[in-house]
Coordinates of N, CA and C and ligand atoms in Angstrom, one line a residue:
M1 N -43.8 37.1 26.3 CA -43.1 38.4 26.4 C -42.0 38.3 27.4
K2 N -40.8 38.8 27.1 CA -39.7 38.8 28.1 C -40.0 39.6 29.3
T3 N -39.8 39.0 30.5 CA -40.0 39.8 31.7 C -38.7 40.4 32.1
T4 N -38.7 41.3 33.1 CA -37.5 42.0 33.5 C -37.6 42.1 35.0
T5 N -36.5 42.5 35.7 CA -36.5 42.6 37.1 C -37.5 43.7 37.5
R6 N -37.7 44.7 36.6 CA -38.6 45.8 36.9 C -40.1 45.3 36.8
S7 N -40.3 44.4 35.8 CA -41.7 44.0 35.6 C -42.0 43.0 36.8
I8 N -41.0 42.2 37.3 CA -41.3 41.3 38.4 C -41.7 42.2 39.6
R9 N -40.9 43.2 39.9 CA -41.1 44.1 41.0 C -42.5 44.7 41.0
A10 N -42.9 45.1 39.7 CA -44.2 45.7 39.6 C -45.4 44.8 39.8
L11 N -45.1 43.5 39.8 CA -46.2 42.5 40.0 C -46.7 42.4 41.4
K12 N -46.0 43.0 42.3 CA -46.4 42.9 43.7 C -47.8 43.5 43.9
G13 N -48.7 42.7 44.5 CA -50.1 43.2 44.7 C -51.0 43.1 43.5
V14 N -50.4 42.7 42.3 CA -51.2 42.6 41.1 C -51.6 41.2 40.9
R15 N -50.7 40.3 40.9 CA -51.0 38.8 40.8 C -49.8 38.0 41.4
P16 N -50.0 36.8 41.8 CA -48.9 35.9 42.3 C -47.9 35.7 41.2
I17 N -46.6 35.7 41.6 CA -45.5 35.6 40.7 C -45.0 34.1 40.7
V18 N -44.8 33.6 39.5 CA -44.4 32.2 39.3 C -42.9 32.1 39.0
C19 N -42.2 31.5 39.9 CA -40.7 31.4 39.7 C -40.3 29.9 39.7
L20 N -39.3 29.6 38.8 CA -38.8 28.2 38.8 C -37.3 28.2 38.7
T21 N -36.7 27.2 39.1 CA -35.2 27.1 38.8 C -35.1 26.4 37.5
A22 N -34.0 26.7 36.8 CA -33.6 25.9 35.6 C -32.1 25.9 35.6
Y23 N -31.5 24.9 34.9 CA -30.0 24.7 35.0 C -29.4 24.5 33.6
D24 N -30.2 24.4 32.6 CA -29.7 24.1 31.3 C -30.7 24.6 30.3
A25 N -30.4 24.4 29.0 CA -31.3 24.9 27.9 C -32.7 24.1 28.0
I26 N -32.6 22.8 28.3 CA -33.9 22.0 28.3 C -34.8 22.5 29.4
T27 N -34.3 22.6 30.6 CA -35.2 23.1 31.7 C -35.6 24.6 31.6
A28 N -34.7 25.3 30.9 CA -35.1 26.7 30.7 C -36.3 26.8 29.7
R29 N -36.2 26.0 28.7 CA -37.4 26.0 27.7 C -38.6 25.5 28.4
L30 N -38.5 24.5 29.3 CA -39.7 24.0 30.0 C -40.3 25.1 30.9
A31 N -39.4 25.7 31.6 CA -39.9 26.8 32.5 C -40.5 27.9 31.8
S32 N -39.9 28.3 30.6 CA -40.5 29.4 29.8 C -41.8 29.0 29.2
E33 N -41.9 27.8 28.6 CA -43.2 27.4 28.0 C -44.2 27.0 29.0
G34 N -43.7 26.7 30.3 CA -44.7 26.4 31.4 C -45.2 27.6 32.0
G35 N -44.8 28.8 31.6 CA -45.4 30.0 32.1 C -44.7 30.7 33.3
A36 N -43.4 30.3 33.6 CA -42.8 31.0 34.7 C -42.6 32.5 34.4
D37 N -42.6 33.3 35.4 CA -42.3 34.7 35.3 C -40.8 35.0 35.5
L38 N -40.1 34.1 36.2 CA -38.7 34.4 36.5 C -38.0 33.0 36.6
I39 N -36.8 32.9 36.0 CA -36.0 31.7 36.2 C -34.8 32.0 37.1
L40 N -34.7 31.2 38.1 CA -33.5 31.3 38.9 C -32.5 30.1 38.6
V41 N -31.3 30.4 38.1 CA -30.3 29.4 38.0 C -29.7 29.2 39.4
G42 N -30.4 28.4 40.2 CA -30.0 28.2 41.6 C -28.8 27.4 41.8
D43 N -28.1 27.6 42.9 CA -27.0 26.8 43.3 C -27.5 25.4 43.7
S44 N -28.8 25.3 43.8 CA -29.4 23.9 43.9 C -29.0 23.0 42.8
V45 N -28.4 23.6 41.7 CA -27.9 22.7 40.7 C -26.9 21.7 41.3
G46 N -26.3 22.0 42.4 CA -25.4 21.0 43.1 C -26.2 19.8 43.5
N47 N -27.3 19.9 44.2 CA -28.0 18.7 44.6 C -28.9 18.2 43.5
A48 N -29.6 19.1 42.7 CA -30.6 18.6 41.7 C -29.9 17.9 40.5
V49 N -28.7 18.4 40.1 CA -28.1 17.9 38.9 C -26.8 17.3 39.0
L50 N -26.0 17.9 39.9 CA -24.5 17.4 39.9 C -24.2 16.4 41.0
G51 N -25.2 15.8 41.6 CA -25.0 14.7 42.6 C -24.3 15.1 43.9
M52 N -24.4 16.4 44.2 CA -23.7 16.9 45.4 C -24.7 16.7 46.6
P53 N -24.1 16.6 47.9 CA -25.0 16.5 49.0 C -25.7 17.8 49.4
D54 N -25.1 18.9 49.0 CA -25.6 20.2 49.3 C -25.1 21.2 48.3
T55 N -25.3 22.6 48.6 CA -24.9 23.6 47.6 C -23.5 24.1 47.9
V56 N -22.8 23.7 48.9 CA -21.5 24.2 49.3 C -20.4 24.0 48.3
G57 N -20.5 22.9 47.6 CA -19.4 22.6 46.6 C -19.6 23.3 45.3
V58 N -20.7 24.0 45.1 CA -20.9 24.7 43.8 C -20.0 25.9 43.7
T59 N -19.3 26.0 42.6 CA -18.4 27.2 42.4 C -19.0 28.2 41.4
L60 N -18.3 29.3 41.3 CA -18.7 30.4 40.4 C -18.7 29.9 39.0
D61 N -17.6 29.2 38.6 CA -17.5 28.7 37.2 C -18.6 27.8 36.9
M62 N -19.0 26.9 37.8 CA -20.2 26.0 37.5 C -21.4 26.8 37.3
M63 N -21.6 27.8 38.2 CA -22.8 28.7 38.0 C -22.9 29.4 36.7
L64 N -21.7 29.9 36.3 CA -21.6 30.7 35.0 C -21.9 29.7 33.8
H65 N -21.4 28.5 33.9 CA -21.6 27.5 32.9 C -23.1 27.2 32.7
H66 N -23.8 27.0 33.9 CA -25.2 26.6 33.8 C -26.1 27.8 33.5
T67 N -25.7 29.0 33.9 CA -26.5 30.2 33.6 C -26.4 30.5 32.1
A68 N -25.2 30.4 31.6 CA -25.1 30.6 30.1 C -25.9 29.7 29.3
A69 N -26.0 28.4 29.8 CA -26.8 27.4 29.0 C -28.3 27.8 29.1
V70 N -28.7 28.3 30.2 CA -30.1 28.7 30.4 C -30.4 29.9 29.5
V71 N -29.5 30.9 29.5 CA -29.7 32.1 28.7 C -29.7 31.7 27.2
R72 N -28.9 30.8 26.7 CA -28.8 30.4 25.3 C -30.2 29.9 24.8
A73 N -31.0 29.4 25.7 CA -32.4 28.9 25.3 C -33.3 30.1 25.0
K74 N -32.9 31.3 25.3 CA -33.7 32.5 25.1 C -35.1 32.4 25.7
P75 N -35.1 32.1 27.0 CA -36.4 32.0 27.7 C -37.1 33.3 27.8
D76 N -38.4 33.3 27.9 CA -39.1 34.6 28.2 C -38.9 35.1 29.6
P77 N -38.9 34.3 30.6 CA -38.7 34.8 31.9 C -37.3 35.4 32.1
V78 N -37.2 36.4 32.9 CA -35.9 37.1 33.3 C -35.1 36.0 34.0
V79 N -33.8 36.0 33.7 CA -32.9 34.9 34.2 C -32.0 35.5 35.3
I80 N -32.0 34.9 36.5 CA -31.2 35.4 37.7 C -30.3 34.3 38.0
G81 N -29.0 34.6 38.2 CA -28.0 33.7 38.6 C -27.7 33.7 40.1
D82 N -27.4 32.6 40.7 CA -27.3 32.5 42.2 C -25.8 32.7 42.5
L83 N -25.4 33.6 43.3 CA -24.0 33.8 43.8 C -23.7 32.6 44.7
P84 N -22.7 31.8 44.4 CA -22.5 30.6 45.2 C -21.8 30.8 46.6
F85 N -21.7 29.8 47.3 CA -21.2 29.7 48.7 C -20.1 30.7 49.0
A86 N -20.4 31.6 50.0 CA -19.5 32.5 50.7 C -18.9 33.6 49.9
L87 N -19.2 33.6 48.6 CA -18.5 34.7 47.7 C -19.0 36.1 48.1
A88 N -20.2 36.2 48.5 CA -20.8 37.5 48.9 C -20.0 38.2 50.0
H89 N -19.2 37.4 50.7 CA -18.5 37.9 51.9 C -17.1 38.4 51.5
D90 N -16.7 38.2 50.3 CA -15.4 38.8 49.8 C -15.4 40.3 49.8
S91 N -14.3 40.9 49.5 CA -14.2 42.4 49.4 C -15.2 42.8 48.3
F92 N -15.7 44.1 48.4 CA -16.7 44.5 47.5 C -16.2 44.4 46.0
S93 N -15.0 44.8 45.8 CA -14.5 44.8 44.4 C -14.6 43.4 43.8
K94 N -14.3 42.4 44.6 CA -14.4 41.0 44.1 C -15.8 40.6 43.9
V95 N -16.7 41.0 44.8 CA -18.1 40.6 44.7 C -18.7 41.3 43.4
L96 N -18.3 42.5 43.2 CA -18.8 43.2 42.0 C -18.3 42.5 40.7
G97 N -17.0 42.0 40.8 CA -16.4 41.2 39.7 C -17.2 39.9 39.4
Y98 N -17.6 39.2 40.5 CA -18.3 38.0 40.3 C -19.7 38.3 39.6
C99 N -20.4 39.3 40.1 CA -21.7 39.6 39.6 C -21.6 40.1 38.2
R100 N -20.6 40.9 37.9 CA -20.4 41.4 36.5 C -20.3 40.2 35.6
R101 N -19.6 39.1 36.0 CA -19.4 37.9 35.2 C -20.8 37.3 34.9
F102 N -21.7 37.3 35.9 CA -23.0 36.7 35.6 C -23.7 37.5 34.5
L103 N -23.6 38.8 34.5 CA -24.3 39.6 33.5 C -23.6 39.7 32.2
Q104 N -22.2 39.8 32.3 CA -21.5 40.0 31.0 C -21.2 38.7 30.3
E105 N -20.7 37.7 31.0 CA -20.3 36.5 30.4 C -21.4 35.5 30.2
A106 N -22.3 35.4 31.3 CA -23.4 34.4 31.2 C -24.7 34.9 30.6
G107 N -24.8 36.3 30.7 CA -26.0 36.9 30.1 C -27.2 36.9 31.0
A108 N -27.0 36.7 32.3 CA -28.1 36.8 33.3 C -28.5 38.3 33.4
Q109 N -29.7 38.5 33.9 CA -30.2 39.9 34.1 C -30.1 40.3 35.5
G110 N -29.7 39.5 36.4 CA -29.5 39.8 37.8 C -28.9 38.7 38.6
V111 N -28.6 38.9 39.9 CA -28.1 37.9 40.7 C -28.9 37.7 42.0
K112 N -28.9 36.5 42.6 CA -29.5 36.3 43.9 C -28.4 36.1 44.9
I113 N -28.6 36.7 46.1 CA -27.6 36.6 47.1 C -28.3 36.1 48.4
E114 N -27.7 35.0 49.0 CA -28.3 34.5 50.2 C -27.7 35.3 51.4
G115 N -28.6 35.8 52.3 CA -28.0 36.5 53.5 C -28.9 37.7 53.8
G116 N -28.8 38.2 55.0 CA -29.6 39.3 55.5 C -28.9 40.5 55.8
T117 N -29.1 41.1 57.0 CA -28.6 42.4 57.4 C -27.1 42.6 57.1
R118 N -26.3 41.6 57.4 CA -24.8 41.7 57.2 C -24.4 42.0 55.8
L119 N -25.2 41.5 54.8 CA -24.9 41.7 53.4 C -25.6 42.9 52.8
A120 N -26.5 43.5 53.6 CA -27.2 44.6 53.0 C -26.3 45.7 52.4
P121 N -25.2 46.1 53.1 CA -24.4 47.2 52.5 C -23.8 46.8 51.2
T122 N -23.4 45.5 51.0 CA -22.9 45.0 49.8 C -24.0 45.0 48.7
I123 N -25.2 44.6 49.0 CA -26.3 44.6 48.1 C -26.6 46.0 47.6
A124 N -26.6 47.0 48.6 CA -26.8 48.4 48.2 C -25.8 48.9 47.2
K125 N -24.5 48.5 47.4 CA -23.5 49.0 46.5 C -23.6 48.3 45.1
L126 N -24.0 47.0 45.1 CA -24.2 46.3 43.8 C -25.4 47.0 43.0
V127 N -26.5 47.3 43.7 CA -27.6 47.9 43.1 C -27.2 49.3 42.5
D128 N -26.4 50.0 43.3 CA -25.9 51.3 42.9 C -25.0 51.1 41.6
A129 N -24.4 50.0 41.5 CA -23.5 49.8 40.3 C -24.3 49.2 39.1
G130 N -25.6 49.1 39.3 CA -26.5 48.6 38.2 C -26.7 47.1 38.1
I131 N -26.4 46.4 39.2 CA -26.7 45.0 39.2 C -28.0 44.7 40.0
P132 N -29.0 44.3 39.3 CA -30.3 43.9 40.0 C -30.0 42.7 40.9
V133 N -30.5 42.9 42.2 CA -30.2 41.8 43.2 C -31.6 41.3 43.7
M134 N -31.6 40.0 43.8 CA -32.8 39.3 44.5 C -32.2 38.8 45.8
G135 N -32.9 39.2 46.9 CA -32.4 38.8 48.2 C -32.9 37.3 48.5
H136 N -32.4 36.8 49.6 CA -32.8 35.4 50.0 C -32.6 35.4 51.6
V137 N -33.7 35.4 52.3 CA -33.6 35.3 53.8 C -34.4 34.2 54.3
G138 N -34.3 33.9 55.6 CA -35.0 32.8 56.2 C -33.9 31.7 56.3
M139 N -34.3 30.4 55.9 CA -33.3 29.4 55.9 C -32.3 29.6 54.7
L140 N -31.0 29.5 55.1 CA -30.0 29.7 54.1 C -29.2 28.4 53.8
P141 N -29.5 27.7 52.8 CA -28.9 26.4 52.5 C -27.4 26.5 52.5
Q142 N -26.8 27.6 52.1 CA -25.4 27.7 52.0 C -24.7 27.7 53.4
R143 N -25.6 27.8 54.4 CA -25.0 27.8 55.8 C -25.3 26.5 56.5
V144 N -25.4 25.4 55.7 CA -25.8 24.1 56.2 C -24.7 23.7 57.3
H145 N -23.5 24.0 57.1 CA -22.4 23.5 58.0 C -22.4 24.4 59.3
T146 N -23.0 25.5 59.3 CA -23.0 26.3 60.6 C -24.4 26.2 61.3
T147 N -25.5 26.4 60.5 CA -26.8 26.4 61.2 C -27.6 25.1 60.9
G148 N -27.2 24.4 59.9 CA -28.1 23.2 59.5 C -29.3 23.8 58.7
Y149 N -30.2 22.9 58.3 CA -31.4 23.3 57.6 C -32.5 23.5 58.6
R150 N -32.6 24.7 59.2 CA -33.7 24.8 60.2 C -34.7 25.8 59.8
R151 N -36.0 25.5 60.1 CA -37.1 26.4 59.8 C -36.9 27.7 60.6
R152 N -37.3 28.8 60.0 CA -37.0 30.1 60.6 C -38.3 30.7 61.1
G153 N -38.2 31.5 62.2 CA -39.3 32.3 62.7 C -40.2 31.6 63.7
L154 N -39.6 30.6 64.3 CA -40.5 29.8 65.2 C -40.5 30.4 66.7
T155 N -39.5 31.2 67.0 CA -39.5 31.9 68.3 C -39.6 33.4 68.0
A156 N -40.0 34.2 69.1 CA -40.1 35.6 68.9 C -38.8 36.2 68.5
E157 N -37.7 35.7 69.1 CA -36.4 36.2 68.9 C -36.0 36.0 67.4
D158 N -36.2 34.8 66.9 CA -35.9 34.5 65.5 C -36.7 35.3 64.6
Q159 N -38.0 35.5 64.9 CA -38.9 36.3 64.1 C -38.4 37.7 63.9
A160 N -37.9 38.2 65.0 CA -37.4 39.6 64.9 C -36.1 39.7 64.0
M161 N -35.3 38.6 64.1 CA -34.1 38.6 63.2 C -34.5 38.5 61.7
V162 N -35.4 37.6 61.4 CA -35.8 37.4 60.0 C -36.4 38.7 59.5
L163 N -37.3 39.3 60.3 CA -37.9 40.5 59.9 C -36.9 41.6 59.6
Q164 N -35.9 41.7 60.5 CA -34.8 42.7 60.3 C -34.1 42.4 59.0
D165 N -33.8 41.1 58.8 CA -33.1 40.8 57.5 C -33.9 41.2 56.3
A166 N -35.2 40.9 56.3 CA -36.1 41.3 55.2 C -36.1 42.8 55.0
R167 N -36.2 43.5 56.1 CA -36.2 45.0 55.9 C -34.9 45.5 55.4
A168 N -33.8 44.9 55.9 CA -32.5 45.4 55.4 C -32.3 45.2 53.9
I169 N -32.8 44.0 53.5 CA -32.7 43.6 52.0 C -33.5 44.6 51.2
E170 N -34.7 44.9 51.7 CA -35.6 45.8 50.9 C -34.9 47.2 50.9
A171 N -34.4 47.7 52.0 CA -33.8 49.0 52.1 C -32.5 49.1 51.2
A172 N -31.9 47.9 51.0 CA -30.6 47.9 50.2 C -31.0 48.0 48.7
G173 N -32.3 47.9 48.3 CA -32.7 48.1 46.9 C -32.9 46.8 46.1
A174 N -33.0 45.6 46.8 CA -33.3 44.4 46.1 C -34.6 44.5 45.4
F175 N -34.7 43.9 44.2 CA -36.0 44.0 43.5 C -37.0 43.0 43.9
A176 N -36.6 41.9 44.7 CA -37.5 40.9 45.2 C -36.7 40.1 46.2
M177 N -37.3 39.3 47.0 CA -36.6 38.4 47.9 C -37.2 37.1 48.1
V178 N -36.4 36.0 48.2 CA -36.8 34.7 48.5 C -37.0 34.6 50.0
L179 N -38.1 34.0 50.4 CA -38.3 33.6 51.9 C -38.3 32.1 51.9
E180 N -37.2 31.5 52.4 CA -37.1 30.1 52.4 C -37.4 29.5 53.8
C181 N -38.4 28.6 53.8 CA -38.8 27.9 55.1 C -39.0 28.8 56.3
V182 N -39.8 29.8 56.0 CA -40.1 30.8 57.1 C -41.6 30.5 57.6
D183 N -41.8 30.6 58.9 CA -43.1 30.4 59.5 C -44.1 31.3 58.8
E184 N -45.3 30.7 58.5 CA -46.3 31.4 57.7 C -46.8 32.7 58.2
K185 N -46.9 32.8 59.6 CA -47.4 34.1 60.2 C -46.4 35.2 59.9
L186 N -45.1 34.8 60.1 CA -44.1 35.8 59.8 C -44.1 36.2 58.4
V187 N -44.3 35.2 57.5 CA -44.3 35.5 56.0 C -45.4 36.6 55.7
S188 N -46.6 36.4 56.4 CA -47.6 37.4 56.1 C -47.2 38.8 56.6
A189 N -46.5 38.9 57.8 CA -46.1 40.2 58.3 C -45.0 40.8 57.3
I190 N -44.1 40.0 56.9 CA -43.0 40.5 56.0 C -43.6 41.0 54.7
T191 N -44.5 40.1 54.1 CA -45.1 40.4 52.8 C -45.9 41.8 52.9
S192 N -46.6 42.0 54.0 CA -47.3 43.2 54.1 C -46.5 44.4 54.4
Q193 N -45.3 44.2 55.0 CA -44.5 45.3 55.4 C -43.4 45.8 54.4
V194 N -43.0 44.9 53.5 CA -42.0 45.3 52.5 C -42.7 45.6 51.2
K195 N -42.1 46.5 50.4 CA -42.8 46.9 49.2 C -42.3 46.1 48.0
I196 N -41.3 45.2 48.2 CA -40.9 44.4 47.1 C -41.5 43.0 47.2
P197 N -41.6 42.2 46.1 CA -42.2 40.9 46.1 C -41.5 39.9 47.0
T198 N -42.2 39.2 47.8 CA -41.6 38.1 48.5 C -42.0 36.8 47.8
I199 N -40.9 36.0 47.6 CA -41.1 34.7 46.8 C -40.8 33.6 47.7
G200 N -41.8 32.8 48.0 CA -41.7 31.7 49.1 C -41.3 30.4 48.5
I201 N -40.6 29.7 49.4 CA -40.3 28.2 49.1 C -40.4 27.6 50.5
G202 N -41.4 26.6 50.6 CA -41.6 26.0 51.9 C -42.0 27.0 53.0
S203 N -42.7 28.1 52.6 CA -43.1 29.1 53.5 C -44.6 29.4 53.4
G204 N -45.4 28.5 52.9 CA -46.8 28.7 52.8 C -47.3 29.5 51.7
Q205 N -48.5 29.9 51.7 CA -49.2 30.6 50.6 C -49.2 32.1 50.7
N206 N -48.7 32.7 51.8 CA -48.9 34.1 52.0 C -47.8 35.0 51.4
C207 N -47.0 34.5 50.5 CA -46.0 35.3 49.8 C -46.6 35.9 48.5
D208 N -45.8 36.8 47.9 CA -46.3 37.4 46.6 C -46.1 36.5 45.5
G209 N -45.3 35.4 45.7 CA -45.0 34.4 44.6 C -44.4 33.2 45.2
Q210 N -44.2 32.2 44.4 CA -43.7 30.9 44.8 C -42.5 30.5 43.9
I211 N -41.6 29.8 44.4 CA -40.5 29.2 43.6 C -40.3 27.8 44.0
L212 N -40.0 26.9 43.0 CA -39.7 25.5 43.3 C -38.5 25.1 42.4
V213 N -37.8 24.1 42.9 CA -36.8 23.5 42.1 C -37.5 22.6 41.0
I214 N -37.2 22.9 39.8 CA -38.0 22.3 38.7 C -37.9 20.8 38.7
H215 N -36.7 20.2 39.1 CA -36.6 18.8 39.2 C -37.5 18.2 40.3
D216 N -37.8 18.9 41.4 CA -38.7 18.5 42.4 C -40.1 18.5 41.9
L217 N -40.5 19.6 41.2 CA -41.9 19.8 40.7 C -42.2 18.7 39.6
L218 N -41.2 18.4 38.8 CA -41.5 17.5 37.7 C -41.3 16.0 38.1
G219 N -40.9 15.8 39.3 CA -40.7 14.4 39.8 C -39.5 13.7 39.3
F220 N -38.4 14.4 39.1 CA -37.1 13.8 38.8 C -36.3 13.4 40.0
T221 N -36.6 14.1 41.2 CA -35.8 13.9 42.4 C -36.4 12.7 43.2
A222 N -35.5 11.9 43.8 CA -36.0 10.7 44.5 C -36.8 11.1 45.8
N223 N -36.2 12.1 46.5 CA -36.9 12.5 47.8 C -37.1 14.0 47.8
P224 N -38.2 14.4 47.1 CA -38.4 15.9 47.0 C -38.9 16.4 48.4
P225 N -38.6 17.7 48.7 CA -39.0 18.2 50.1 C -40.5 18.1 50.2
P226 N -41.1 17.9 51.4 CA -42.5 17.7 51.6 C -43.4 18.8 51.0
F227 N -42.9 20.1 50.9 CA -43.7 21.2 50.3 C -43.7 21.2 48.8
A228 N -42.9 20.3 48.1 CA -42.8 20.4 46.7 C -44.0 19.9 45.9
H229 N -44.8 18.9 46.4 CA -45.9 18.4 45.7 C -45.7 18.3 44.2
P230 N -44.9 17.3 43.8 CA -44.7 17.1 42.3 C -45.9 17.0 41.5
E231 N -45.9 17.7 40.3 CA -47.0 17.7 39.4 C -46.9 16.6 38.3
A232 N -45.8 15.9 38.4 CA -45.6 14.8 37.4 C -44.6 13.8 38.0
N233 N -44.4 12.7 37.4 CA -43.4 11.7 37.8 C -42.6 11.4 36.5
L234 N -41.7 12.4 36.1 CA -41.0 12.2 34.9 C -39.9 11.2 35.1
H235 N -39.4 10.9 36.3 CA -38.4 9.9 36.5 C -39.1 8.5 36.1
R236 N -40.3 8.3 36.6 CA -40.9 7.0 36.2 C -41.2 6.9 34.7
S237 N -41.7 8.0 34.1 CA -42.0 8.0 32.7 C -40.7 7.7 31.9
A238 N -39.6 8.4 32.3 CA -38.4 8.2 31.6 C -37.9 6.8 31.7
V239 N -37.9 6.2 32.9 CA -37.4 4.9 33.1 C -38.3 3.9 32.3
T240 N -39.6 4.1 32.3 CA -40.5 3.2 31.5 C -40.1 3.3 30.0
A241 N -39.9 4.5 29.5 CA -39.6 4.7 28.1 C -38.3 4.0 27.7
L242 N -37.3 4.2 28.6 CA -36.0 3.6 28.4 C -36.0 2.1 28.4
Q243 N -36.8 1.5 29.4 CA -36.9 0.1 29.5 C -37.6 -0.5 28.2
R244 N -38.6 0.3 27.7 CA -39.3 -0.2 26.5 C -38.3 -0.3 25.3
W245 N -37.5 0.8 25.2 CA -36.5 0.8 24.1 C -35.5 -0.3 24.3
A246 N -35.0 -0.5 25.5 CA -34.0 -1.5 25.8 C -34.5 -2.9 25.4
K247 N -35.8 -3.1 25.7 CA -36.4 -4.4 25.4 C -36.5 -4.6 23.9
K248 N -36.8 -3.5 23.2 CA -36.9 -3.5 21.7 C -35.5 -3.9 21.1
V249 N -34.5 -3.2 21.6 CA -33.1 -3.5 21.1 C -32.7 -4.9 21.4
R250 N -33.1 -5.5 22.5 CA -32.7 -6.9 22.9 C -33.6 -7.9 22.2
T251 N -34.7 -7.5 21.7 CA -35.6 -8.5 21.1 C -35.1 -8.9 19.7
P252 N -34.8 -10.2 19.4 CA -34.3 -10.5 18.0 C -35.3 -10.0 16.9
K253 N -34.6 -9.5 15.9 CA -35.4 -8.8 14.8 C -36.5 -9.7 14.3
T254 N -36.3 -11.0 14.2 CA -37.2 -12.0 13.6 C -38.5 -12.0 14.4
S255 N -38.5 -11.9 15.7 CA -39.7 -12.0 16.5 C -40.4 -10.6 16.7
R256 N -39.9 -9.5 16.1 CA -40.5 -8.2 16.3 C -41.8 -8.1 15.6
Ligands
KIV301 O1 -30.7 27.4 44.8 C1 -31.9 27.5 44.7 O2 -32.5 26.9 43.8 C2 -32.7 28.4 45.5 C3 -34.1 28.4 45.5 C4 -34.7 27.1 45.8 C5 -34.8 29.5 46.2 O3 -32.1 29.1 46.3

């Protein structure tokens, strides 16, 4: 059954929420048949698929292209598109225009926006305009060139900042929020204090749900992050299958 941003929000306190990234029709079908509740077309498409070192080079046009491919697979999980690097800091009319393109051109049902307190007023206006928004606080990969990839909530001062971000995103009307690489104790505090689902990645088990990059989970990536715990090694299976076929092609017909 098709999920919605409202049904995802209603799952808080009912059961853990399963989220996966997908970037094309094939991974969308896998995520849907694999039982995901929500598909995020993440800007992790940059690292996972496009051979980029990080997500900074991912553009709006790339995101719309991949989001539309996911939507064309007609997956059951609600599809959320990721607003790429720095666009959320444009003027509100431009941000509204970008988000409108995700819903109208690519067919997504909502957008995800990386950032906390500073972006809360923008998120509140987007929600007011009818755009469902998923927040993303904690480690923000789009800020790799300013903060690096650092775990969050390790000092009392940083804990206060992340908690403030989470509260601001909830107050702005987001339907859920990603907590990326946040200290587990802080995750428990945030999850019990906010009324919207917290979706963790590298943040332990105390969130309302989990999200992983599908390529990490399926074993397509060479160096998955330590928290990913791949459930398959599809890279090895694919290489074995391809080598088997290459051998067949190279074997003279007479000796087959
Ligand atoms: O871009 C992405 O895939 C993400 C998730 C990993 C949360 O932001």
